Structure formats: structure tokens, C-alpha cells
PDB file of C-alpha atoms in Angstrom:
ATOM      1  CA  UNK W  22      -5.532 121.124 110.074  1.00 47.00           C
ATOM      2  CA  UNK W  23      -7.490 122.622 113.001  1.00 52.00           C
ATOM      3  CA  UNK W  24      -5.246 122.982 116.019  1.00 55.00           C
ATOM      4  CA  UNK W  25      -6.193 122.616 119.495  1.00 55.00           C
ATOM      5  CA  UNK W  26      -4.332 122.374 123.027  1.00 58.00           C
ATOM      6  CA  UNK W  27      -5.258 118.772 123.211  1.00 62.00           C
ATOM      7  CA  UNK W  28      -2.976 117.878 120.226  1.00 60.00           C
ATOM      8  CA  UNK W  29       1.201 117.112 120.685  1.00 60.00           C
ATOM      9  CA  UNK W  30       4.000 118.656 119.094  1.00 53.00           C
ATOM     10  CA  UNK W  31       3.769 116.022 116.521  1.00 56.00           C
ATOM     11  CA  UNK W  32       0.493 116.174 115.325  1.00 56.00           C
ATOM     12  CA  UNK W  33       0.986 119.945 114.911  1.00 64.00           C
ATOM     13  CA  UNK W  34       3.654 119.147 112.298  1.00 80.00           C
ATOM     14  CA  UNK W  35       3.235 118.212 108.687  1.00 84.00           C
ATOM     15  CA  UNK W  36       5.453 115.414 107.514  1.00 89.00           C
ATOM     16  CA  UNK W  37       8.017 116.634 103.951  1.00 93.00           C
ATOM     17  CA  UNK W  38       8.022 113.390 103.180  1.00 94.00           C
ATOM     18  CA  UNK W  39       3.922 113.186 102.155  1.00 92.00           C
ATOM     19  CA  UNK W  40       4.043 116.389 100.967  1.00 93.00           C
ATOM     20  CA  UNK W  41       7.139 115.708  98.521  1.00 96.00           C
ATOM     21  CA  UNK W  42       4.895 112.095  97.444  1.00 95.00           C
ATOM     22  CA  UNK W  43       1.710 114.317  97.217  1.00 93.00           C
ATOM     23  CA  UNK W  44       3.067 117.236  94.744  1.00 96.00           C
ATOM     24  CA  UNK W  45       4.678 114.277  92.431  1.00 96.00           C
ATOM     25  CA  UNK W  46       1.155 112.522  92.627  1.00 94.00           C
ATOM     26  CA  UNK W  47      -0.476 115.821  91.411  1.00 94.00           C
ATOM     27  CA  UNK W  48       2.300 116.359  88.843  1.00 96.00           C
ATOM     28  CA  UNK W  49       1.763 112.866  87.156  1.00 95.00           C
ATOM     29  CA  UNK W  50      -1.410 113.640  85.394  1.00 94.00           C
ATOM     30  CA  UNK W  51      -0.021 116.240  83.454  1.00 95.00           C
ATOM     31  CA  UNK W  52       3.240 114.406  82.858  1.00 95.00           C
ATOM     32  CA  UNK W  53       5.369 116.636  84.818  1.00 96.00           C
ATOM     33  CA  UNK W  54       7.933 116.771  87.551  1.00 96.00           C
ATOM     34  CA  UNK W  55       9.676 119.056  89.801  1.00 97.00           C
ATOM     35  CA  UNK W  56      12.235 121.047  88.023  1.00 96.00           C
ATOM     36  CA  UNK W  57      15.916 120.838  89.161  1.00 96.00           C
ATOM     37  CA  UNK W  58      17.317 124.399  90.788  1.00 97.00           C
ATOM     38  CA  UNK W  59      21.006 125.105  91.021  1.00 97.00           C
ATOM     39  CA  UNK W  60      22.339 124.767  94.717  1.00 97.00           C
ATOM     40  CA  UNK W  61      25.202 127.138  95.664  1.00 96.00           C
ATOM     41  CA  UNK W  62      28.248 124.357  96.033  1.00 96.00           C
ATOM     42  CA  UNK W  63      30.353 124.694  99.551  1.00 96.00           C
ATOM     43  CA  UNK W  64      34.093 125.421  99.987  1.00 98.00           C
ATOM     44  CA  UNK W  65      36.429 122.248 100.320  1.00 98.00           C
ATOM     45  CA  UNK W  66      39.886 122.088 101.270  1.00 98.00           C
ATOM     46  CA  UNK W  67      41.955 118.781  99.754  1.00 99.00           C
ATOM     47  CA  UNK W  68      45.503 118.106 101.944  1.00 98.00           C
ATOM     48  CA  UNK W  69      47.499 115.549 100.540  1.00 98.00           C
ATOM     49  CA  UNK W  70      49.294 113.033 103.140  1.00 98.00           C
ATOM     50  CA  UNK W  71      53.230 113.522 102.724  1.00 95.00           C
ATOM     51  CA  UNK W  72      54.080 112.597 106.042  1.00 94.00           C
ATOM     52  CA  UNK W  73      55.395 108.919 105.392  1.00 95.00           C
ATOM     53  CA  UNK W  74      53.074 107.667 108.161  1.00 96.00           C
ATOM     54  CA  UNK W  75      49.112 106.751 108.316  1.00 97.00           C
ATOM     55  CA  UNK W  76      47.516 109.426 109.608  1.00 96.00           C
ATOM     56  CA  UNK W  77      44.042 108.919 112.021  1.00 94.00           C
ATOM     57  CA  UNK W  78      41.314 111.450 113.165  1.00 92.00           C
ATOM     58  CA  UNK W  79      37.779 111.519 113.973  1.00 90.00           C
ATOM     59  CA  UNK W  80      35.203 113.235 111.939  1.00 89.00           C
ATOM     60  CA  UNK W  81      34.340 116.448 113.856  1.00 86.00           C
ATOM     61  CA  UNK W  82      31.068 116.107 112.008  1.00 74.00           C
ATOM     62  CA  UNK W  83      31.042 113.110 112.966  1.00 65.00           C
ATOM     63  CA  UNK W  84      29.391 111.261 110.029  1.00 60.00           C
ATOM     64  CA  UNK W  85      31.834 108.248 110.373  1.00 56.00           C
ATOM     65  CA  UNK W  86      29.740 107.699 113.628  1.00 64.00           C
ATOM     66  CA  UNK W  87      32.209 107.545 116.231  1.00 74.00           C
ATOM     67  CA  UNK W  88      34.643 105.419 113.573  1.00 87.00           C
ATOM     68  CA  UNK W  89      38.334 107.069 113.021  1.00 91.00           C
ATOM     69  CA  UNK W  90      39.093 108.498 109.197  1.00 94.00           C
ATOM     70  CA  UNK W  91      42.588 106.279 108.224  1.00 95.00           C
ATOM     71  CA  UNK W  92      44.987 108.032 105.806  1.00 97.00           C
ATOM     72  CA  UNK W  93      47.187 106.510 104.181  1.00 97.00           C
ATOM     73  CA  UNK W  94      50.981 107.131 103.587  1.00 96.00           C
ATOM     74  CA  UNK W  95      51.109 105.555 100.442  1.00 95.00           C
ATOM     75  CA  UNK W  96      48.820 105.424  96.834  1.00 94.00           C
ATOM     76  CA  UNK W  97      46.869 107.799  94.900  1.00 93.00           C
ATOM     77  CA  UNK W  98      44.378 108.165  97.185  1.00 96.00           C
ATOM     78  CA  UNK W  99      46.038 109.922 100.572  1.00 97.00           C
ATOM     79  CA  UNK W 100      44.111 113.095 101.141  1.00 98.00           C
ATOM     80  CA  UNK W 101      41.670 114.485 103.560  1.00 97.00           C
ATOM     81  CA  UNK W 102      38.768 116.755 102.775  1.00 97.00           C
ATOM     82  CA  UNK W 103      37.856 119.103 104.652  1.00 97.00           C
ATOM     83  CA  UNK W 104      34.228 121.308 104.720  1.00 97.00           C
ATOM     84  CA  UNK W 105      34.542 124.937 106.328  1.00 97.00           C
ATOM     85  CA  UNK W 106      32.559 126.312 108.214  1.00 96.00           C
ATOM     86  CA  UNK W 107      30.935 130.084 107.082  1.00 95.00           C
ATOM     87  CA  UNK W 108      27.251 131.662 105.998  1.00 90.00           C
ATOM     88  CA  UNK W 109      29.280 132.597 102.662  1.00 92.00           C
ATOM     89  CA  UNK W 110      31.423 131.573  99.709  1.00 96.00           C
ATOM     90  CA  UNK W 111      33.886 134.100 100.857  1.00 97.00           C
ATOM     91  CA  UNK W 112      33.860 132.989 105.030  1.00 97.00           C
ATOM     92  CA  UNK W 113      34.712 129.428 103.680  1.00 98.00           C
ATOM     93  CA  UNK W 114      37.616 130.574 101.422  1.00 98.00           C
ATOM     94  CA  UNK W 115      38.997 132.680 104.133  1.00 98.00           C
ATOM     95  CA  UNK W 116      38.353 129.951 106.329  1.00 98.00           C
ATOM     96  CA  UNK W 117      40.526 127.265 104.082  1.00 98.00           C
ATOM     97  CA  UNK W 118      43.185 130.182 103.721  1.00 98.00           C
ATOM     98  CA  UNK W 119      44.124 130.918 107.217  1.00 97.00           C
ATOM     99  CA  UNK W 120      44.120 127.212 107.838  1.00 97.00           C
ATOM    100  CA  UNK W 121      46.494 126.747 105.071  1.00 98.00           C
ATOM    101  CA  UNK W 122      48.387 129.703 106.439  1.00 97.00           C
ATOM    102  CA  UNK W 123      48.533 128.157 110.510  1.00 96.00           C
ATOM    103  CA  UNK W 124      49.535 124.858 109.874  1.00 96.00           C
ATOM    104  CA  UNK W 125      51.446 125.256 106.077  1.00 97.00           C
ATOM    105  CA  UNK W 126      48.765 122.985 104.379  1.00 98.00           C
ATOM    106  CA  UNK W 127      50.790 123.994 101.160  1.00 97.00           C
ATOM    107  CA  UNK W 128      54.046 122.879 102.505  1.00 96.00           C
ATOM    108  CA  UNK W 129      53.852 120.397 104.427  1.00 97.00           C
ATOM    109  CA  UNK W 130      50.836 118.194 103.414  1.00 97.00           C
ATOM    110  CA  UNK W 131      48.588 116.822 106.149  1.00 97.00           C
ATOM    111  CA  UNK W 132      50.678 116.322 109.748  1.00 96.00           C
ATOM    112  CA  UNK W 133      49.477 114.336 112.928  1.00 95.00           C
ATOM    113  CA  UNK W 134      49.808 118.134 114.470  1.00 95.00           C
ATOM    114  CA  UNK W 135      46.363 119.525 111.746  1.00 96.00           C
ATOM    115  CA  UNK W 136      45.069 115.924 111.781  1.00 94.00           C
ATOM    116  CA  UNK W 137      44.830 115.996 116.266  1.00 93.00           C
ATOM    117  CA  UNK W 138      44.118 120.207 116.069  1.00 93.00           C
ATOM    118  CA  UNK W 139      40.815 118.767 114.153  1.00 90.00           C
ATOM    119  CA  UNK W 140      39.217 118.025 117.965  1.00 81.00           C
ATOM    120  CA  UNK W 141      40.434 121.845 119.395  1.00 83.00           C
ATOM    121  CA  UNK W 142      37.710 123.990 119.789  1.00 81.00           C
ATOM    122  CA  UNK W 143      40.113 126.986 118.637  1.00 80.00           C
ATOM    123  CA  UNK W 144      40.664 124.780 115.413  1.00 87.00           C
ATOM    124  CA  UNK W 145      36.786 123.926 114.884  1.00 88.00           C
ATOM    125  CA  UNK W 146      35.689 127.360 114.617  1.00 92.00           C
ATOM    126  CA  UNK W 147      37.619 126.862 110.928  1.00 96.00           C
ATOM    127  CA  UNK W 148      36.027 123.487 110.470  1.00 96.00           C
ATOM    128  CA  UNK W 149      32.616 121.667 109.685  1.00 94.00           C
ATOM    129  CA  UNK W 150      33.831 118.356 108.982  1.00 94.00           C
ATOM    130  CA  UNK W 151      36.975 116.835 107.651  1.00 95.00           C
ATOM    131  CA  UNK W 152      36.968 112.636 106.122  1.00 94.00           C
ATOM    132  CA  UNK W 153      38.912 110.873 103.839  1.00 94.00           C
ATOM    133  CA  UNK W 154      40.500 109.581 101.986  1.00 97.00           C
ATOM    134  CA  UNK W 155      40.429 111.213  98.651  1.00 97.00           C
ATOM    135  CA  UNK W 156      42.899 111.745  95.896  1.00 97.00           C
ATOM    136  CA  UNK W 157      44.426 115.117  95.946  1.00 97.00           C
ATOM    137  CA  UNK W 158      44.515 115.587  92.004  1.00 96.00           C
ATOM    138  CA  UNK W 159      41.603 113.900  91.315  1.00 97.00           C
ATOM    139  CA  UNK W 160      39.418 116.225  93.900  1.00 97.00           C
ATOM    140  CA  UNK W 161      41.378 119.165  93.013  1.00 98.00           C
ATOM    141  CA  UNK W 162      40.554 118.902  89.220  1.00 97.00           C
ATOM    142  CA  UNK W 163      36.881 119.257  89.825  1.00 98.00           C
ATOM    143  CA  UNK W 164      37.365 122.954  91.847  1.00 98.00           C
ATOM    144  CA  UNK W 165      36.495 125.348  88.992  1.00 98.00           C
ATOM    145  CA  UNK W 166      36.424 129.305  88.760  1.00 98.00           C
ATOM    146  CA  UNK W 167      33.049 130.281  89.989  1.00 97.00           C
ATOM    147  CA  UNK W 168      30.630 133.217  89.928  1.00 97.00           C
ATOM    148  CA  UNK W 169      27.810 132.565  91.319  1.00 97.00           C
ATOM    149  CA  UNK W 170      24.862 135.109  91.999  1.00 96.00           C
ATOM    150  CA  UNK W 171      23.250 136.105  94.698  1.00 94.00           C
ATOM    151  CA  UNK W 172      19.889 136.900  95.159  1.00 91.00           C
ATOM    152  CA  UNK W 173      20.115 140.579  95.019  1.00 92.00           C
ATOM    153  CA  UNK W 174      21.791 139.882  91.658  1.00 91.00           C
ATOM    154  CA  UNK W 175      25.240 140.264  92.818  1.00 94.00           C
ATOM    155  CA  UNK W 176      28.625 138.227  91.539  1.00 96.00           C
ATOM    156  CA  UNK W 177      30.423 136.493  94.131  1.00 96.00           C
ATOM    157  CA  UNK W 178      33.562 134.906  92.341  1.00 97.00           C
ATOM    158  CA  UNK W 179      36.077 132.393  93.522  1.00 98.00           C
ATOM    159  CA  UNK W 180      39.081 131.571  91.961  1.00 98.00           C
ATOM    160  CA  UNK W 181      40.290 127.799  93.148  1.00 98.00           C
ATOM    161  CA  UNK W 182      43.700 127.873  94.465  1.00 98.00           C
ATOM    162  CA  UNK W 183      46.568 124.765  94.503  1.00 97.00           C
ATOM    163  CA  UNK W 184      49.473 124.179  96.550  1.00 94.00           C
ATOM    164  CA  UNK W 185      51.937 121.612  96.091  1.00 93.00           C
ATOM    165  CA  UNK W 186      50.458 119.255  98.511  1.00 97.00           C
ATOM    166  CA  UNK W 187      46.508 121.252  99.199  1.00 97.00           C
ATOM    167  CA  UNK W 188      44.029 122.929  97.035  1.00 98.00           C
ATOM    168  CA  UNK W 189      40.644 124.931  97.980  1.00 99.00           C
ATOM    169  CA  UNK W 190      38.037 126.171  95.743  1.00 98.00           C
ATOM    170  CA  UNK W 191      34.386 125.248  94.737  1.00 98.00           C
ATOM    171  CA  UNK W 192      32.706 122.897  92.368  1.00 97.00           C
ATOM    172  CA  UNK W 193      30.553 123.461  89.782  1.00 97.00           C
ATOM    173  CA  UNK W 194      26.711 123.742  91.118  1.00 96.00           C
ATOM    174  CA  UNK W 195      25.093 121.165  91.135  1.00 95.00           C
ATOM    175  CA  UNK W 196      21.222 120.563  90.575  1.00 96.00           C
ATOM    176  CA  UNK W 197      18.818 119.463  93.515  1.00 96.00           C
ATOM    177  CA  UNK W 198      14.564 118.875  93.692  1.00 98.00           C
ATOM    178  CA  UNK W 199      13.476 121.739  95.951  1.00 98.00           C
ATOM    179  CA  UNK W 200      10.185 123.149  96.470  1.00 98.00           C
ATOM    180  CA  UNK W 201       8.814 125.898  98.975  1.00 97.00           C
ATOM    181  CA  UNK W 202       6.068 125.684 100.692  1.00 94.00           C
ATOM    182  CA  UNK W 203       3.218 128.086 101.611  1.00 91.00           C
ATOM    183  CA  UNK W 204       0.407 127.241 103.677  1.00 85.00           C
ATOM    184  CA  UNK W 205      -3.481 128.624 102.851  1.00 79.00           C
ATOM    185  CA  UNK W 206      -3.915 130.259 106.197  1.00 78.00           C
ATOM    186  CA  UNK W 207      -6.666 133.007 106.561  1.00 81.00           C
ATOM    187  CA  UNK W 208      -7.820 135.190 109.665  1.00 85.00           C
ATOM    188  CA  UNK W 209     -11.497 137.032 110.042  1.00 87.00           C
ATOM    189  CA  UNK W 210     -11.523 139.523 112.027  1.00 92.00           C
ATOM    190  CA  UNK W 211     -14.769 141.205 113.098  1.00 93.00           C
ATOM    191  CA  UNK W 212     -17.319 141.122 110.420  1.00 90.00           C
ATOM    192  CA  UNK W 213     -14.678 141.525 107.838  1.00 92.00           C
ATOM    193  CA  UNK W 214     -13.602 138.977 104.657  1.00 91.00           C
ATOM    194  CA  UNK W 215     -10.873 136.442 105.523  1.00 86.00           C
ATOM    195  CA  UNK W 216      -7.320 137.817 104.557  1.00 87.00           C
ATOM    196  CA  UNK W 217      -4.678 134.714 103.688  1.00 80.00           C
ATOM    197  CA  UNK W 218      -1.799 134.804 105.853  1.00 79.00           C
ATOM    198  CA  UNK W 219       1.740 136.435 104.203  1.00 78.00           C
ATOM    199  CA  UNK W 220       4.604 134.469 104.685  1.00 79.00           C
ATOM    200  CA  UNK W 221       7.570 132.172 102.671  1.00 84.00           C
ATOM    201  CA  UNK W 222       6.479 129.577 104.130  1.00 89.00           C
ATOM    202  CA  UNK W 223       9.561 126.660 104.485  1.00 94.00           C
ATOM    203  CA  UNK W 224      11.675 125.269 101.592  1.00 97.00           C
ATOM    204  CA  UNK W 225      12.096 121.672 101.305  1.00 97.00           C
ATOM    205  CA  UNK W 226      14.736 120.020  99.550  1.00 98.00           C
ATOM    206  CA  UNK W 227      14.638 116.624  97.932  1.00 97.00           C
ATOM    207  CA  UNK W 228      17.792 114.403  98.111  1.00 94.00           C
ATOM    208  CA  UNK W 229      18.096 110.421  96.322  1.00 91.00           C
ATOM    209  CA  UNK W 230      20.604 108.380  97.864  1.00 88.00           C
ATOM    210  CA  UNK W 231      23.625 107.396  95.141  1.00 83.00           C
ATOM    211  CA  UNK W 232      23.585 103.385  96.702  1.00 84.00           C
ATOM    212  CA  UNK W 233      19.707 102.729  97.234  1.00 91.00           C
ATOM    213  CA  UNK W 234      18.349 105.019  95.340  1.00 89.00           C
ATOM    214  CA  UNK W 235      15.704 106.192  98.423  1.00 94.00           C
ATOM    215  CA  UNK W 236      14.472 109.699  98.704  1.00 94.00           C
ATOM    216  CA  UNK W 237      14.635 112.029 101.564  1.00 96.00           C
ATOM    217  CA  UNK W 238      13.988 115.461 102.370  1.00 97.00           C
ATOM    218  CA  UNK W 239      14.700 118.029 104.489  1.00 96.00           C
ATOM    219  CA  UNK W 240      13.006 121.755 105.583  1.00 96.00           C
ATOM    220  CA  UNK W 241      15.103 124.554 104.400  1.00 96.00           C
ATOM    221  CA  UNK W 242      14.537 128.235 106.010  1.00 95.00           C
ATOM    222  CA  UNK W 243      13.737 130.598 103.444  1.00 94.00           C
ATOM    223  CA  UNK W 244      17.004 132.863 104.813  1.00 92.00           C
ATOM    224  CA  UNK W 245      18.778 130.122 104.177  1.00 93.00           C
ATOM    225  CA  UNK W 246      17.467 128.948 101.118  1.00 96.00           C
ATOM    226  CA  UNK W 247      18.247 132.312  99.746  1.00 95.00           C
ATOM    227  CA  UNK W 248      21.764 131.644 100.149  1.00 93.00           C
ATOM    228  CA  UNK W 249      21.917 128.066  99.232  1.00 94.00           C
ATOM    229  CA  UNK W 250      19.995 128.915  95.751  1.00 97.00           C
ATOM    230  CA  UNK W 251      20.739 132.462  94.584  1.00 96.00           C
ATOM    231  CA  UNK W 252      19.487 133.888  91.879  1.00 96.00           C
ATOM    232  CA  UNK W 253      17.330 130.942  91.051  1.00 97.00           C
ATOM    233  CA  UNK W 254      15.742 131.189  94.435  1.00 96.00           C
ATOM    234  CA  UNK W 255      13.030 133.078  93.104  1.00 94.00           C
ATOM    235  CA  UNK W 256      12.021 130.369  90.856  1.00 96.00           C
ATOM    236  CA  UNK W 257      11.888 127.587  93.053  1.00 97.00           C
ATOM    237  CA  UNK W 258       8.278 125.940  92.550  1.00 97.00           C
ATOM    238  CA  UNK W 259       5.833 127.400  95.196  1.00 96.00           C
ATOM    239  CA  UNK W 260       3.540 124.444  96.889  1.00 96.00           C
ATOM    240  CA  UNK W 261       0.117 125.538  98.474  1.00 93.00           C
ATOM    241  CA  UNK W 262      -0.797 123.639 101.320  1.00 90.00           C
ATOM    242  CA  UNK W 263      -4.185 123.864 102.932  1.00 83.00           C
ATOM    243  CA  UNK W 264      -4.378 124.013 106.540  1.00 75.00           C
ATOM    244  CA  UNK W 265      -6.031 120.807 106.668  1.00 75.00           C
ATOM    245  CA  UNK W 266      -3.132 119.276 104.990  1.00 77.00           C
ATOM    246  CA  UNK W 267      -3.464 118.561 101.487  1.00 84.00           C
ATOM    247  CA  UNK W 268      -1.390 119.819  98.592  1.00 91.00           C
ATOM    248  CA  UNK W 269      -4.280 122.299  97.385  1.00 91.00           C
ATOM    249  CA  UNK W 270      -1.987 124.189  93.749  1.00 94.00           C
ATOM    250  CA  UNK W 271       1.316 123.565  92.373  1.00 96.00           C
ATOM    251  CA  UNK W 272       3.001 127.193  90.828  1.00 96.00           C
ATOM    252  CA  UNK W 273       6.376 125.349  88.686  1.00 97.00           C
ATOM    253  CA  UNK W 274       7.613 129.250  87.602  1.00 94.00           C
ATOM    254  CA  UNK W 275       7.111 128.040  84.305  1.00 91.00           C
ATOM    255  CA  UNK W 276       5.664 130.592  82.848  1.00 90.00           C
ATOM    256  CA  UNK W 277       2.194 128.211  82.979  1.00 90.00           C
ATOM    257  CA  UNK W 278      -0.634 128.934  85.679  1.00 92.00           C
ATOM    258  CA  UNK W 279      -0.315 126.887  88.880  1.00 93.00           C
ATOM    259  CA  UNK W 280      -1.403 123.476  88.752  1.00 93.00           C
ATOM    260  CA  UNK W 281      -4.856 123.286  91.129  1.00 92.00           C
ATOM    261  CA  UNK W 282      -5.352 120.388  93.103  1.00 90.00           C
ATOM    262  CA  UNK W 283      -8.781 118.299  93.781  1.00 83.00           C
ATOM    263  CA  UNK W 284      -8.758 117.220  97.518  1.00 74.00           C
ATOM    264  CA  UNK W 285      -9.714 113.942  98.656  1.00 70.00           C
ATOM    265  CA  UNK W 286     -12.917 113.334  99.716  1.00 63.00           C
ATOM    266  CA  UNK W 287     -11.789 112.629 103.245  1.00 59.00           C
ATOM    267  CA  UNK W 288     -10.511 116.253 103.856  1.00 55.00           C
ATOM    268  CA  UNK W 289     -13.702 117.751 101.806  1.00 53.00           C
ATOM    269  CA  UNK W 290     -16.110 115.996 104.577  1.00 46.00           C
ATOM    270  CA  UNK W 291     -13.598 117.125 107.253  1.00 48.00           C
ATOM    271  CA  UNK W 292     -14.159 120.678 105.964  1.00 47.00           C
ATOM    272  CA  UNK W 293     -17.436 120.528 105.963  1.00 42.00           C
ATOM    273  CA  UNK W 294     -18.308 118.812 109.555  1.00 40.00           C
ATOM    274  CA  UNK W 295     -15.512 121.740 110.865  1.00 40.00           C
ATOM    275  CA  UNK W 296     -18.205 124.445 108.959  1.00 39.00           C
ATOM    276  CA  UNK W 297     -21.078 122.897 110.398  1.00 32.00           C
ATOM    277  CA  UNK W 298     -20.197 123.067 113.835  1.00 34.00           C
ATOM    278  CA  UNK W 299     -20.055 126.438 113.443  1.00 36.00           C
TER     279      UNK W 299
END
């Protein structure tokens, strides 16, 4: 990819979605696939409904798109979940603690006083998004004890806690597609051999939709991919791009060497007009 002034913000930028189709169309050959890497799972906070009455928010994430989250009174399912907000396991817990603390999650249940402190700014620095509803047992089964490590080989370990009418913790990890990407980028300076570019690169993460089944992805910064994968961050499956675009190596941390990549003849003829111009 040879940038110029000419070109727009958007042709400067490589799609994830071709590069994601491109590293499964070099995989296929050799009858392999992205591996799965465990994802560091996020805080939650379950409040069970006691109040008698239906209870009404709106999503400060807003995911419900402008549409209010109903609670019930009544049934199994009459709980709200709640995400926190905090960089860390430990910020999240905290988080879900001092909430539980302010408005007596424990005691009282979910109240129209937490459920219309949800839109106060004081409240949403506690708060990434709350929706419902859930069952309260049900959700709060699936919080386990965790330890999870970091990738400086640390523990972190949370302990899931239960009230009488709320319960915090995290769930197991889960496994997600993720690959980083690195792109084959070399500078010459004067009379001296082209040295590739150091660098991460960007982490993209591959997500399938549970109703239609379509994929999607989404860039990840390496800081924060080290902190959504841990330990296993440093054997996520390392892409090489070329700056013309193509997939150009696949490295699976397998233990195998990388998988190299013929490119098509389009970008071979582009790379060789670009060198003869020279």
C-alpha cells in the first residue's frame, strides 16, 4: 500500500474484515484454523427486583437503542445486570461493592431510587451498562472463583460474592478468534539495507453472532489486548501483512514455522510497476 497525500482517510485504512477472510483462506489448504485464546471475562453485578412494582430504566450503554429495560415485579426472571466500569478485575469488583454498599443492593433488591441514579453522572462513573431482565439465581450460579493471570505472570483472584437479593463475581473465560497483526514495513536510509519496522502492530478479534451466525471483528490495542488476554496474550497468532495489503505469513504459536503466503498476481504486478518507476 503506497501512501500519498492524494489518498482519504479511508483508503489509508485496511479493512479487519478482508484480512480475517484472507488468513482463513490461507489456513484452508493446510486444513487449519485460527486457534481459540482465553478472553479475561468482565465483572457483573445481578440485583434481584423485590420492590413489588415494575421497575423501568434506560440502558446507559445504551444498547437497547433509546428503548427502556422493563423489570418485572413478579417471576423467575426479575433482575438487572449490570457491567462496571474499570481497566481491572479488581476496579470492577470494587466498583460492584461500593454500589452494593450506597444503595444496599444486598438488602433491598433493585429500587426505582438505583434504577433512576443509573442516568447520574456521579452514579455512571460506577457503571458501563446495566439491562435486563435476568434471573438472579440462574446468573448468579455461573459467577465462579477465578484466578486469572496476567501477563507478567501474576494471579489476580476473585472470589464471587451473594447477597440475599444481589451477587457480583466473574464467569469462567471464555474462548474468542483473535489474531494480531503486524505489518511488513521497511525504511532505507542512505545507502544502507532496509530495516523492517518494530511494532505490535493491532489485535483483531473475531466475534459470530449467536442468532445469524455472521462474523464480525473488531481492532484491539495491543495495551489492551494485554489485559483482555493475559497470559495467553503472548500466543495469540501473529498475521504479517504487507504494505500493499495482502496477508504475506501466518505464525499460529504452534510450535510449527509460520505459514508463508503466495500473493496474488495483482499485487505482484503492482510491486513491480511501483519498482520500476524507480
Amino acid at each position: 500500500m503506497v501512501f500519498n497525500d492524494k489518498q482519504t482517510w479511508a483508503q489509508k485504512t485496511l479493512a479487519a474484515d478482508d484480512i480475517y477472510k484472507k488468513v482463513v483462506k490461507a489456513l484452508k489448504p493446510h486444513g487449519l484454523a485460527l486457534p481459540k485464546t482465553p478472553r479475561r471475562p468482565d465483572i457483573r453485578l445481578i440485583v434481584e427486583n423485590n420492590s413489588g412494582e415494575t421497575i423501568q430504566f434506560m440502558n446507559p450503554g445504551d444498547h437497547a437503542k433509546q428503548q427502556p429495560e422493563i423489570i418485572p415485579a413478579t417471576g423467575d426472571s426479575r433482575a438487572i445486570m449490570v457491567m462496571l466500569k474499570g481497566d481491572t478485575l479488581e476496579q470492577q469488583f470494587e466498583n460492584a461493592r461500593k454500589l452494593d454498599v450506597i444503595f444496599k443492593l444486598s438488602q433491598k433488591g433493585l429500587t426505582k431510587v438505583f434504577a433512576d441514579a443509573l442516568g447520574n453522572d456521579q452514579i455512571l462513573q460506577y457503571v458501563d451498562e446495566a439491562y435486563g431482565p435476568a434471573p438472579l439465581n440462574g446468573q448468579a450460579d455461573r459467577l465462579v472463583s477465578l484466578a486469572w493471570e496476567t501477563q507478567d505472570r501474576g494471579i489476580i483472584n476473585i472470589d464471587p460474592y451473594r447477597g440475599a437479593l444481589c451477587a457480583y463475581g466473574a464467569r469462567a473465560a471464555e474462548n474468542e478468534t483473535v489474531f494480531r497483526n503486524e505489518i511488513a514495513l521497511f525504511i532505507k536510509g542512505t545507502n544502507t539495507i532496509p530495516e523492517c519496522v518494530e511494532g505490535e502492530g493491532m489485535c483483531v478479534a473475531v466475534s459470530e453472532d449467536w442468532k445469524t451466525g455472521k462474523i464480525s471483528t473488531r481492532p484491539i490495542v495491543p495495551s489492551v489486548a494485554r489485559e483482555f488476554y493475559g497470559a495467553a496474550y503472548d500466543n495469540i497468532p501473529t498475521v504479517l501483512i504487507n504494505p500493499l495489503g495482502f496477508v504475506q505469513a501466518v505464525d499460529l504459536k504452534n510450535g510449527q514455522a509460520a505459514i508463508d503466503v503466495t500473493p496474488p498476481v495483482r499485487y505482484t504486478l503492482k510491486t513491480q510497476n511501483v519498482a520500476l518507476r524507480k
